[in-house]
PDB file of C-alpha atoms in Angstrom:
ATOM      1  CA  UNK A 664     -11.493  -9.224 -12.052  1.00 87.00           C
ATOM      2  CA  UNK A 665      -8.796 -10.132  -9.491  1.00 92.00           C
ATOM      3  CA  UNK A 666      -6.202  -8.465  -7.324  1.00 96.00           C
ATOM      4  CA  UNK A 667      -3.534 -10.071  -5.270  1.00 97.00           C
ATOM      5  CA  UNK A 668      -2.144  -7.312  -3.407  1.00 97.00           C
ATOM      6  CA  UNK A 669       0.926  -7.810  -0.720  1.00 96.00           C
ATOM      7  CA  UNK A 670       0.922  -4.314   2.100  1.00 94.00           C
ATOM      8  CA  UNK A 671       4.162  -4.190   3.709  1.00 91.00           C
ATOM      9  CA  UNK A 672       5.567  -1.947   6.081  1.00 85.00           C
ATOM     10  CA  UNK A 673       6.266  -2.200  10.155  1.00 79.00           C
ATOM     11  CA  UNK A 674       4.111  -1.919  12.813  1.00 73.00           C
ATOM     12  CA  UNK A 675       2.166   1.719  13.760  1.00 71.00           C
ATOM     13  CA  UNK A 676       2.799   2.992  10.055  1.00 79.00           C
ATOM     14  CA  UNK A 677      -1.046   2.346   9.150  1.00 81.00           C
ATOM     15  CA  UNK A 678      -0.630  -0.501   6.790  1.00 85.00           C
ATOM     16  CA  UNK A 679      -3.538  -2.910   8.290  1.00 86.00           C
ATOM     17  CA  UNK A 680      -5.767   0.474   7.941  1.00 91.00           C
ATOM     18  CA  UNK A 681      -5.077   0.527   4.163  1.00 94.00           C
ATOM     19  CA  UNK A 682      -6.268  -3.389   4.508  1.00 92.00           C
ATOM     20  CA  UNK A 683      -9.565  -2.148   5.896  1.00 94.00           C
ATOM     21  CA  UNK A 684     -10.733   0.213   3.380  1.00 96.00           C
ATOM     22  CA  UNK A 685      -9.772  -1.700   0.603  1.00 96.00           C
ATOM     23  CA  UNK A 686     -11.405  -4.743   2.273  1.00 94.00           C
ATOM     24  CA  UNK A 687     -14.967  -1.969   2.874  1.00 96.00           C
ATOM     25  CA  UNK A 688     -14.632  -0.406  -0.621  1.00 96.00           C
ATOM     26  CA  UNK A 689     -14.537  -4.201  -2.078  1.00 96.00           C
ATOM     27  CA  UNK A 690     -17.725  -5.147  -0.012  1.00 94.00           C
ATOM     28  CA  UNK A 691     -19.747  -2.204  -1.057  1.00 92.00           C
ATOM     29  CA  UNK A 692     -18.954  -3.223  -4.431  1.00 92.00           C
ATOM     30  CA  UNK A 693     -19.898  -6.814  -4.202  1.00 93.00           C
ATOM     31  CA  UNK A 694     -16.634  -8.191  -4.909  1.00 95.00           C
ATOM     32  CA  UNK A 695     -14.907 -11.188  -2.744  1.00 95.00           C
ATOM     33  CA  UNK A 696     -12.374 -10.043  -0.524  1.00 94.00           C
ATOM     34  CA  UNK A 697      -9.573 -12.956   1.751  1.00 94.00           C
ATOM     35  CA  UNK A 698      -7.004 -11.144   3.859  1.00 91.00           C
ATOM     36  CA  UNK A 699      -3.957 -13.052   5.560  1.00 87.00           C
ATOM     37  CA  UNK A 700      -1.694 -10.848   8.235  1.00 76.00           C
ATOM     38  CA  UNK A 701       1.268 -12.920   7.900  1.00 61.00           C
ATOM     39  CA  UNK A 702       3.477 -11.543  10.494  1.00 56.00           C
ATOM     40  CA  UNK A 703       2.648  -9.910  13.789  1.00 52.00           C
ATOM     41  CA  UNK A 704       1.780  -6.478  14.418  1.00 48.00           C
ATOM     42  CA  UNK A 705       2.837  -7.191  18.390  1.00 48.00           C
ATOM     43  CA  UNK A 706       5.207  -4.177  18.397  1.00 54.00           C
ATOM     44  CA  UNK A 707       5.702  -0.737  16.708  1.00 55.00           C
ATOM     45  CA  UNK A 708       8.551  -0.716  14.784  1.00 58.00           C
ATOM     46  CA  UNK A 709       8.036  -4.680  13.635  1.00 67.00           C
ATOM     47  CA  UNK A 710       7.219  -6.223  10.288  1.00 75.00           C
ATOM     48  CA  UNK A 711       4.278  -6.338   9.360  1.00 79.00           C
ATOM     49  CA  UNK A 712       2.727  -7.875   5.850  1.00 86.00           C
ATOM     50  CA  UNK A 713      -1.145  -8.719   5.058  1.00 88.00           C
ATOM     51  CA  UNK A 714      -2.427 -10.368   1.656  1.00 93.00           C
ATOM     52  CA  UNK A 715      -5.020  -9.066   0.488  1.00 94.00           C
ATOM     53  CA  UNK A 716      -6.739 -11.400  -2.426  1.00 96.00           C
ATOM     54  CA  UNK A 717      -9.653  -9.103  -4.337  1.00 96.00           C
ATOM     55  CA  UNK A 718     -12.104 -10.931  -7.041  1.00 95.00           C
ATOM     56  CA  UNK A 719     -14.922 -11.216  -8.884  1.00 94.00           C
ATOM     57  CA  UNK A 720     -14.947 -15.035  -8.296  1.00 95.00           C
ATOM     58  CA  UNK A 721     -14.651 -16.953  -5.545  1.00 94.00           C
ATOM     59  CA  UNK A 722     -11.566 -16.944  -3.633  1.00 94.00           C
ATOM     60  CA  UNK A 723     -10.047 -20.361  -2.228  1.00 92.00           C
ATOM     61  CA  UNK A 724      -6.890 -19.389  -0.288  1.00 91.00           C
ATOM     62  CA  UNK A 725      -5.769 -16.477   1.565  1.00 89.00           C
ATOM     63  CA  UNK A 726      -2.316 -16.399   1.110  1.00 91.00           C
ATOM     64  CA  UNK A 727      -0.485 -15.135  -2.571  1.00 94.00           C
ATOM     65  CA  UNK A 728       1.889 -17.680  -4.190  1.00 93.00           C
ATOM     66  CA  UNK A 729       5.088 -16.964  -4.679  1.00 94.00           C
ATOM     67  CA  UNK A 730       5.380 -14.964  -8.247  1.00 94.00           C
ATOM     68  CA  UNK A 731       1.345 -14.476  -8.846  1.00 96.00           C
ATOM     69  CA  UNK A 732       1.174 -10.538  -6.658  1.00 97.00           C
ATOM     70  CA  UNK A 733      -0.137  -7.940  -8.624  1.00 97.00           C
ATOM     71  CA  UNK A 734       0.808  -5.778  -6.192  1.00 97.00           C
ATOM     72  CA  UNK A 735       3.400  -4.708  -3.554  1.00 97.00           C
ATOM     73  CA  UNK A 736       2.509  -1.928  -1.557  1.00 97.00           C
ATOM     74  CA  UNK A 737       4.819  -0.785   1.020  1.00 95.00           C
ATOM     75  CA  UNK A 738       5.285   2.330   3.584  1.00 92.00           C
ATOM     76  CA  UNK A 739       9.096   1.136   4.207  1.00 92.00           C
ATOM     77  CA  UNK A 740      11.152   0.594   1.430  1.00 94.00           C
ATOM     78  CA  UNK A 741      13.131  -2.499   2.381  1.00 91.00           C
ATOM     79  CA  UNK A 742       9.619  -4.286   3.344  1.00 91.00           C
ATOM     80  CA  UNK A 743       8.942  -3.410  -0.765  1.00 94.00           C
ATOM     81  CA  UNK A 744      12.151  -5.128  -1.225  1.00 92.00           C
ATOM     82  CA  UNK A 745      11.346  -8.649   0.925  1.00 91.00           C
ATOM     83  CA  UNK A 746       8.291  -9.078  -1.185  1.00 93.00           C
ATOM     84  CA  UNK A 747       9.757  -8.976  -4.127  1.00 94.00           C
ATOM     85  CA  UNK A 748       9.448 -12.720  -4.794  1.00 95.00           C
ATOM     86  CA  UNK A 749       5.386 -12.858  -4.401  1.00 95.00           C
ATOM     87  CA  UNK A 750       5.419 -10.092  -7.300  1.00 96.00           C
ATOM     88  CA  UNK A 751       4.339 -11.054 -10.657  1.00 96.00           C
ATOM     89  CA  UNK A 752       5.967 -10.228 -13.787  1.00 94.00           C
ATOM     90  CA  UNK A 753       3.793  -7.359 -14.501  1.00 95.00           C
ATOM     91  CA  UNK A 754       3.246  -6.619 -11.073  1.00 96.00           C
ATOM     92  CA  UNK A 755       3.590  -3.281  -9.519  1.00 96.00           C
ATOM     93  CA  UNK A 756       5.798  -2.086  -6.671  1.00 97.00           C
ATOM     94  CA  UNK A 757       3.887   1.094  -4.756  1.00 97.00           C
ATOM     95  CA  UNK A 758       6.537   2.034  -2.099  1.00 96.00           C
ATOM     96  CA  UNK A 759       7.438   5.389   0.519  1.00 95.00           C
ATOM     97  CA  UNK A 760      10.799   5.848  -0.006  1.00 94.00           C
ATOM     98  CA  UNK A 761      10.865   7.123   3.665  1.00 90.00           C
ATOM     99  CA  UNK A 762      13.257   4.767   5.459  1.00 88.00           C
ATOM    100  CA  UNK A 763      12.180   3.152   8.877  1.00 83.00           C
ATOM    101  CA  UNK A 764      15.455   2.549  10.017  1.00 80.00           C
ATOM    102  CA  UNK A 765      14.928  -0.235  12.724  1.00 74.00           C
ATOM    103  CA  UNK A 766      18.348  -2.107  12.350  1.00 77.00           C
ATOM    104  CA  UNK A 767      21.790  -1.296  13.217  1.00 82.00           C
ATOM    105  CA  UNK A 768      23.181  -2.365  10.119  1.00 87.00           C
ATOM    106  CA  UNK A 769      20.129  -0.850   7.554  1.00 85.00           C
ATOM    107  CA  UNK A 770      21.192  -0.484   3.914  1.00 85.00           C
ATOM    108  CA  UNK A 771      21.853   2.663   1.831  1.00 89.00           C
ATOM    109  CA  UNK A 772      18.842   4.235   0.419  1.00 86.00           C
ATOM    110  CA  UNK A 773      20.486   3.802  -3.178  1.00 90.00           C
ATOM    111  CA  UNK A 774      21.122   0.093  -2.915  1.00 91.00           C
ATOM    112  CA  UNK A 775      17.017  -0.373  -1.768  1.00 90.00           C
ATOM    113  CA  UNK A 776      16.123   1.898  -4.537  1.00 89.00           C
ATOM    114  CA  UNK A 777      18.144   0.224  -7.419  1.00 91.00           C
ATOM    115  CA  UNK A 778      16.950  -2.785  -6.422  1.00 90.00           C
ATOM    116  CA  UNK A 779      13.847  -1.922  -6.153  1.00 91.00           C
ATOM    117  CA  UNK A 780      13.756  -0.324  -9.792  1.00 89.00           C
ATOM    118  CA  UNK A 781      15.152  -3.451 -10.988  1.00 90.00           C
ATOM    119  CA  UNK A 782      12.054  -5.027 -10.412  1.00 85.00           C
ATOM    120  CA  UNK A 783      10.876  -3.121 -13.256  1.00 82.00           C
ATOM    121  CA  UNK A 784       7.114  -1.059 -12.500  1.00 93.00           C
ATOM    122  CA  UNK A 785       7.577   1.063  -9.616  1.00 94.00           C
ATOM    123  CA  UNK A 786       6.293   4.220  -8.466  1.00 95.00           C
ATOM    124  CA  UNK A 787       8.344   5.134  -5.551  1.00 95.00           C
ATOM    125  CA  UNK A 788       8.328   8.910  -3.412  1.00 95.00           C
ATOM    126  CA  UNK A 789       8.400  10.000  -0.188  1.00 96.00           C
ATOM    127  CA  UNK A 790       5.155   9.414   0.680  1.00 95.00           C
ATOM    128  CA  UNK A 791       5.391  10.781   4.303  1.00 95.00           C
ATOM    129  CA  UNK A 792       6.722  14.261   3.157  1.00 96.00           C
ATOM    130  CA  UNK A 793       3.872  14.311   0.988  1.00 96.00           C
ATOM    131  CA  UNK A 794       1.533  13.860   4.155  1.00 96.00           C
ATOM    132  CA  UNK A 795       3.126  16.560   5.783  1.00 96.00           C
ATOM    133  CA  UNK A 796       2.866  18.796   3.221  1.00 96.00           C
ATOM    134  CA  UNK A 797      -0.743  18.322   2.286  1.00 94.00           C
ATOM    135  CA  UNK A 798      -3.183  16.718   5.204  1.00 87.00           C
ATOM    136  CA  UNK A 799      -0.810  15.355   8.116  1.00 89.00           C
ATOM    137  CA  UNK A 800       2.103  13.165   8.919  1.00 87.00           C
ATOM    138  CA  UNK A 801      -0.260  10.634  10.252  1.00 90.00           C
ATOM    139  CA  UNK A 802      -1.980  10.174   6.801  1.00 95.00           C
ATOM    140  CA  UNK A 803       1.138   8.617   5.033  1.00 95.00           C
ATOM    141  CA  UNK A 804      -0.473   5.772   4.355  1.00 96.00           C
ATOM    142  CA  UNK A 805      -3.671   7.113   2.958  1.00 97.00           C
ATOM    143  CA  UNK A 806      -1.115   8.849   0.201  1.00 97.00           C
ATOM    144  CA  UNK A 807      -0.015   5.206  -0.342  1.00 97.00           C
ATOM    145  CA  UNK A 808      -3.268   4.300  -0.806  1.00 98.00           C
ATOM    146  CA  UNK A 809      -3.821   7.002  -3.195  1.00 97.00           C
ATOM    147  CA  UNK A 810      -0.622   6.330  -5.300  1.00 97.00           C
ATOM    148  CA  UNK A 811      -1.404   2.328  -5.526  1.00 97.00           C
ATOM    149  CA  UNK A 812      -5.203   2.855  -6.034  1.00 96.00           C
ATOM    150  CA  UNK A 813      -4.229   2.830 -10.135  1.00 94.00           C
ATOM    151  CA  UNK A 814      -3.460  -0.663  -9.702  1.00 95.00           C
ATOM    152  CA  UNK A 815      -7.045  -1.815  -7.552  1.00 95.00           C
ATOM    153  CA  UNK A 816      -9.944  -3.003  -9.796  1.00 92.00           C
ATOM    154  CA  UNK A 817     -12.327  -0.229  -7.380  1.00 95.00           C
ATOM    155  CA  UNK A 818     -13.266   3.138  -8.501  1.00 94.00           C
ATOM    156  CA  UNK A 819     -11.282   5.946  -6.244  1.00 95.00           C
ATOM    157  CA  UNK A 820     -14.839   7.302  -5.438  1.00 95.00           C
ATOM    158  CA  UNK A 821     -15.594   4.239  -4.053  1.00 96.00           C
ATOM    159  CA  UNK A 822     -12.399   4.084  -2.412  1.00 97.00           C
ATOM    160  CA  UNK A 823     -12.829   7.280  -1.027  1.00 97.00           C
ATOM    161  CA  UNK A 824     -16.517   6.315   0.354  1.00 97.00           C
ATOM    162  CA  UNK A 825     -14.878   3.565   2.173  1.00 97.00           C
ATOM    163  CA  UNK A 826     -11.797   6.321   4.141  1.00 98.00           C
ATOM    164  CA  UNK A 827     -14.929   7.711   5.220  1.00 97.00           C
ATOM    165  CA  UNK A 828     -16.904   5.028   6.254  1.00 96.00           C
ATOM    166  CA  UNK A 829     -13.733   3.681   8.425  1.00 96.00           C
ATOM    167  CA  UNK A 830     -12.148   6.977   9.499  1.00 95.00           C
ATOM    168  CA  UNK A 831     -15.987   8.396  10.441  1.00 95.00           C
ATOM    169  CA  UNK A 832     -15.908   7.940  13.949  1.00 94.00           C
ATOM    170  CA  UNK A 833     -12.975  10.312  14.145  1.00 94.00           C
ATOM    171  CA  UNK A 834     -14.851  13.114  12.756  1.00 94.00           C
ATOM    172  CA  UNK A 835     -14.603  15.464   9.779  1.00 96.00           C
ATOM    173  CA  UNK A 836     -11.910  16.874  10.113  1.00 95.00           C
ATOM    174  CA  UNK A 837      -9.808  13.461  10.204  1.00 95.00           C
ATOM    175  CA  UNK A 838     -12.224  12.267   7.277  1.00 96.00           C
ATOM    176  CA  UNK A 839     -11.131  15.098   5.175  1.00 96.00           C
ATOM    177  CA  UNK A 840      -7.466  14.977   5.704  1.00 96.00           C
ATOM    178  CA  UNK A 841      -7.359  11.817   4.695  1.00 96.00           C
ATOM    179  CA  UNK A 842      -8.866  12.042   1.757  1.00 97.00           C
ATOM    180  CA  UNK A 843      -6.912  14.734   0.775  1.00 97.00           C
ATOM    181  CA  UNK A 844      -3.949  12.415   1.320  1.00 97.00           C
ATOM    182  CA  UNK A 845      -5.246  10.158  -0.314  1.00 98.00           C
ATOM    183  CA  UNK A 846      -5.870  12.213  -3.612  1.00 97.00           C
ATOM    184  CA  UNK A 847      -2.159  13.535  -3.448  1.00 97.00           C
ATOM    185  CA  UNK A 848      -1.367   9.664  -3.602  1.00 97.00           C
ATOM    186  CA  UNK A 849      -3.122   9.190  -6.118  1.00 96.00           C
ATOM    187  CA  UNK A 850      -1.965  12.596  -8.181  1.00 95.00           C
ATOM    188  CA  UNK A 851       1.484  11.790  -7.580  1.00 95.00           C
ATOM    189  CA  UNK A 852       1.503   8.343  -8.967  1.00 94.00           C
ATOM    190  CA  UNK A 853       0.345   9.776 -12.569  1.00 89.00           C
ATOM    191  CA  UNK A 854       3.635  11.009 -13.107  1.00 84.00           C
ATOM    192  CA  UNK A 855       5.477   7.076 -12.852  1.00 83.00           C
ATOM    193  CA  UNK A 856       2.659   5.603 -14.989  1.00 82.00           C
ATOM    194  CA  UNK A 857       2.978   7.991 -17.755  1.00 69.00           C
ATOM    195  CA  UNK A 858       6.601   7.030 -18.328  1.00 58.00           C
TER     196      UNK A 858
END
């Protein structure tokens, strides 16, 4: 078993949170786990990208070479889209198509999403209105999560064990909204598989 899994998105979206819990659930299932956070986190707003390298065997470098991702998981779109390269032929693209518009001169949403579909598997919503709609805007990346856990070599229970485990601290109430985020992800994402 191995996963090579690129998270994308820009700082204060959550994406180094979805790092941890995959990183936990891995643990408590005894498999090897390297993470790399290639770019800052410094400010909200900025890039930010992590590989996370998941396997059965031993693991001897942290970062993903270029074509060999299983995996792109993103919260902004056009992070998806930068990533593109690391992605593997019958890699997945998980992706919000919530913009973070950051830049004066960001593209249309229909350029980022044709080229994103061009890339060939993709299961791409809004994954923030989802949040709202279900646990809280806070938990969009839990529903990313949810929607890319398909693609992760760990059982969602186990998954699930490890939102808790993380998010405990916070109490229930937190705990629980997460996880219902995080089964909405995961809901959602039947629909783009089934195709």
């Amino acid at each position: 078993m191995k996963t090579d899994i690129v998270l994308a998105g820009v700082g204060g979206q959550g994406i180094l949170s979805v790092a941890t819990i995959l990183g936990v659930a891995a643990l408590k299932e005894g498999l090897n786990i390297k993470q790399a956070e290639v770019h800052g986190m410094s400010q909200r707003g900025g890039d930010v990208q992590s590989n996370l390298r998941i396997s059965s065997r031993p693991i001897h470098s942290d970062l993903i070479p270029g074509g060999k991702a299983d995996l792109i998981v993103s919260l902004e779109p056009m992070e998806a889209l930068r990533y593109i390269p690391l992605l593997s032929n019958e890699g997945w693209i998980v992706t919000s198509t919530a913009p973070f518009v950051n830049i004066p001169n960001y593209p249309e949403m229909e350029k980022i999403e044709k080229e994103l579909f061009m890339a060939g598997n993709v299961v791409a919503f809004d994954m923030e209105e989802m949040a709202r709609e279900v646990a809280s805007p806070r938990s969009s990346n839990m529903v990313l999560l949810g929607a890319s856990s398909h693609f992760i070599d760990i059982t969602s229970d186990k998954i699930e064990a490890a939102i808790r485990s993380v998010f405990s601290g916070k109490g229930e109430v937190i705990v629980e909204s997460n996880i219902k985020a995080f089964r909405a992800g995961r809901s959602k994402a039947d629909s783009f598989i089934a195709k």
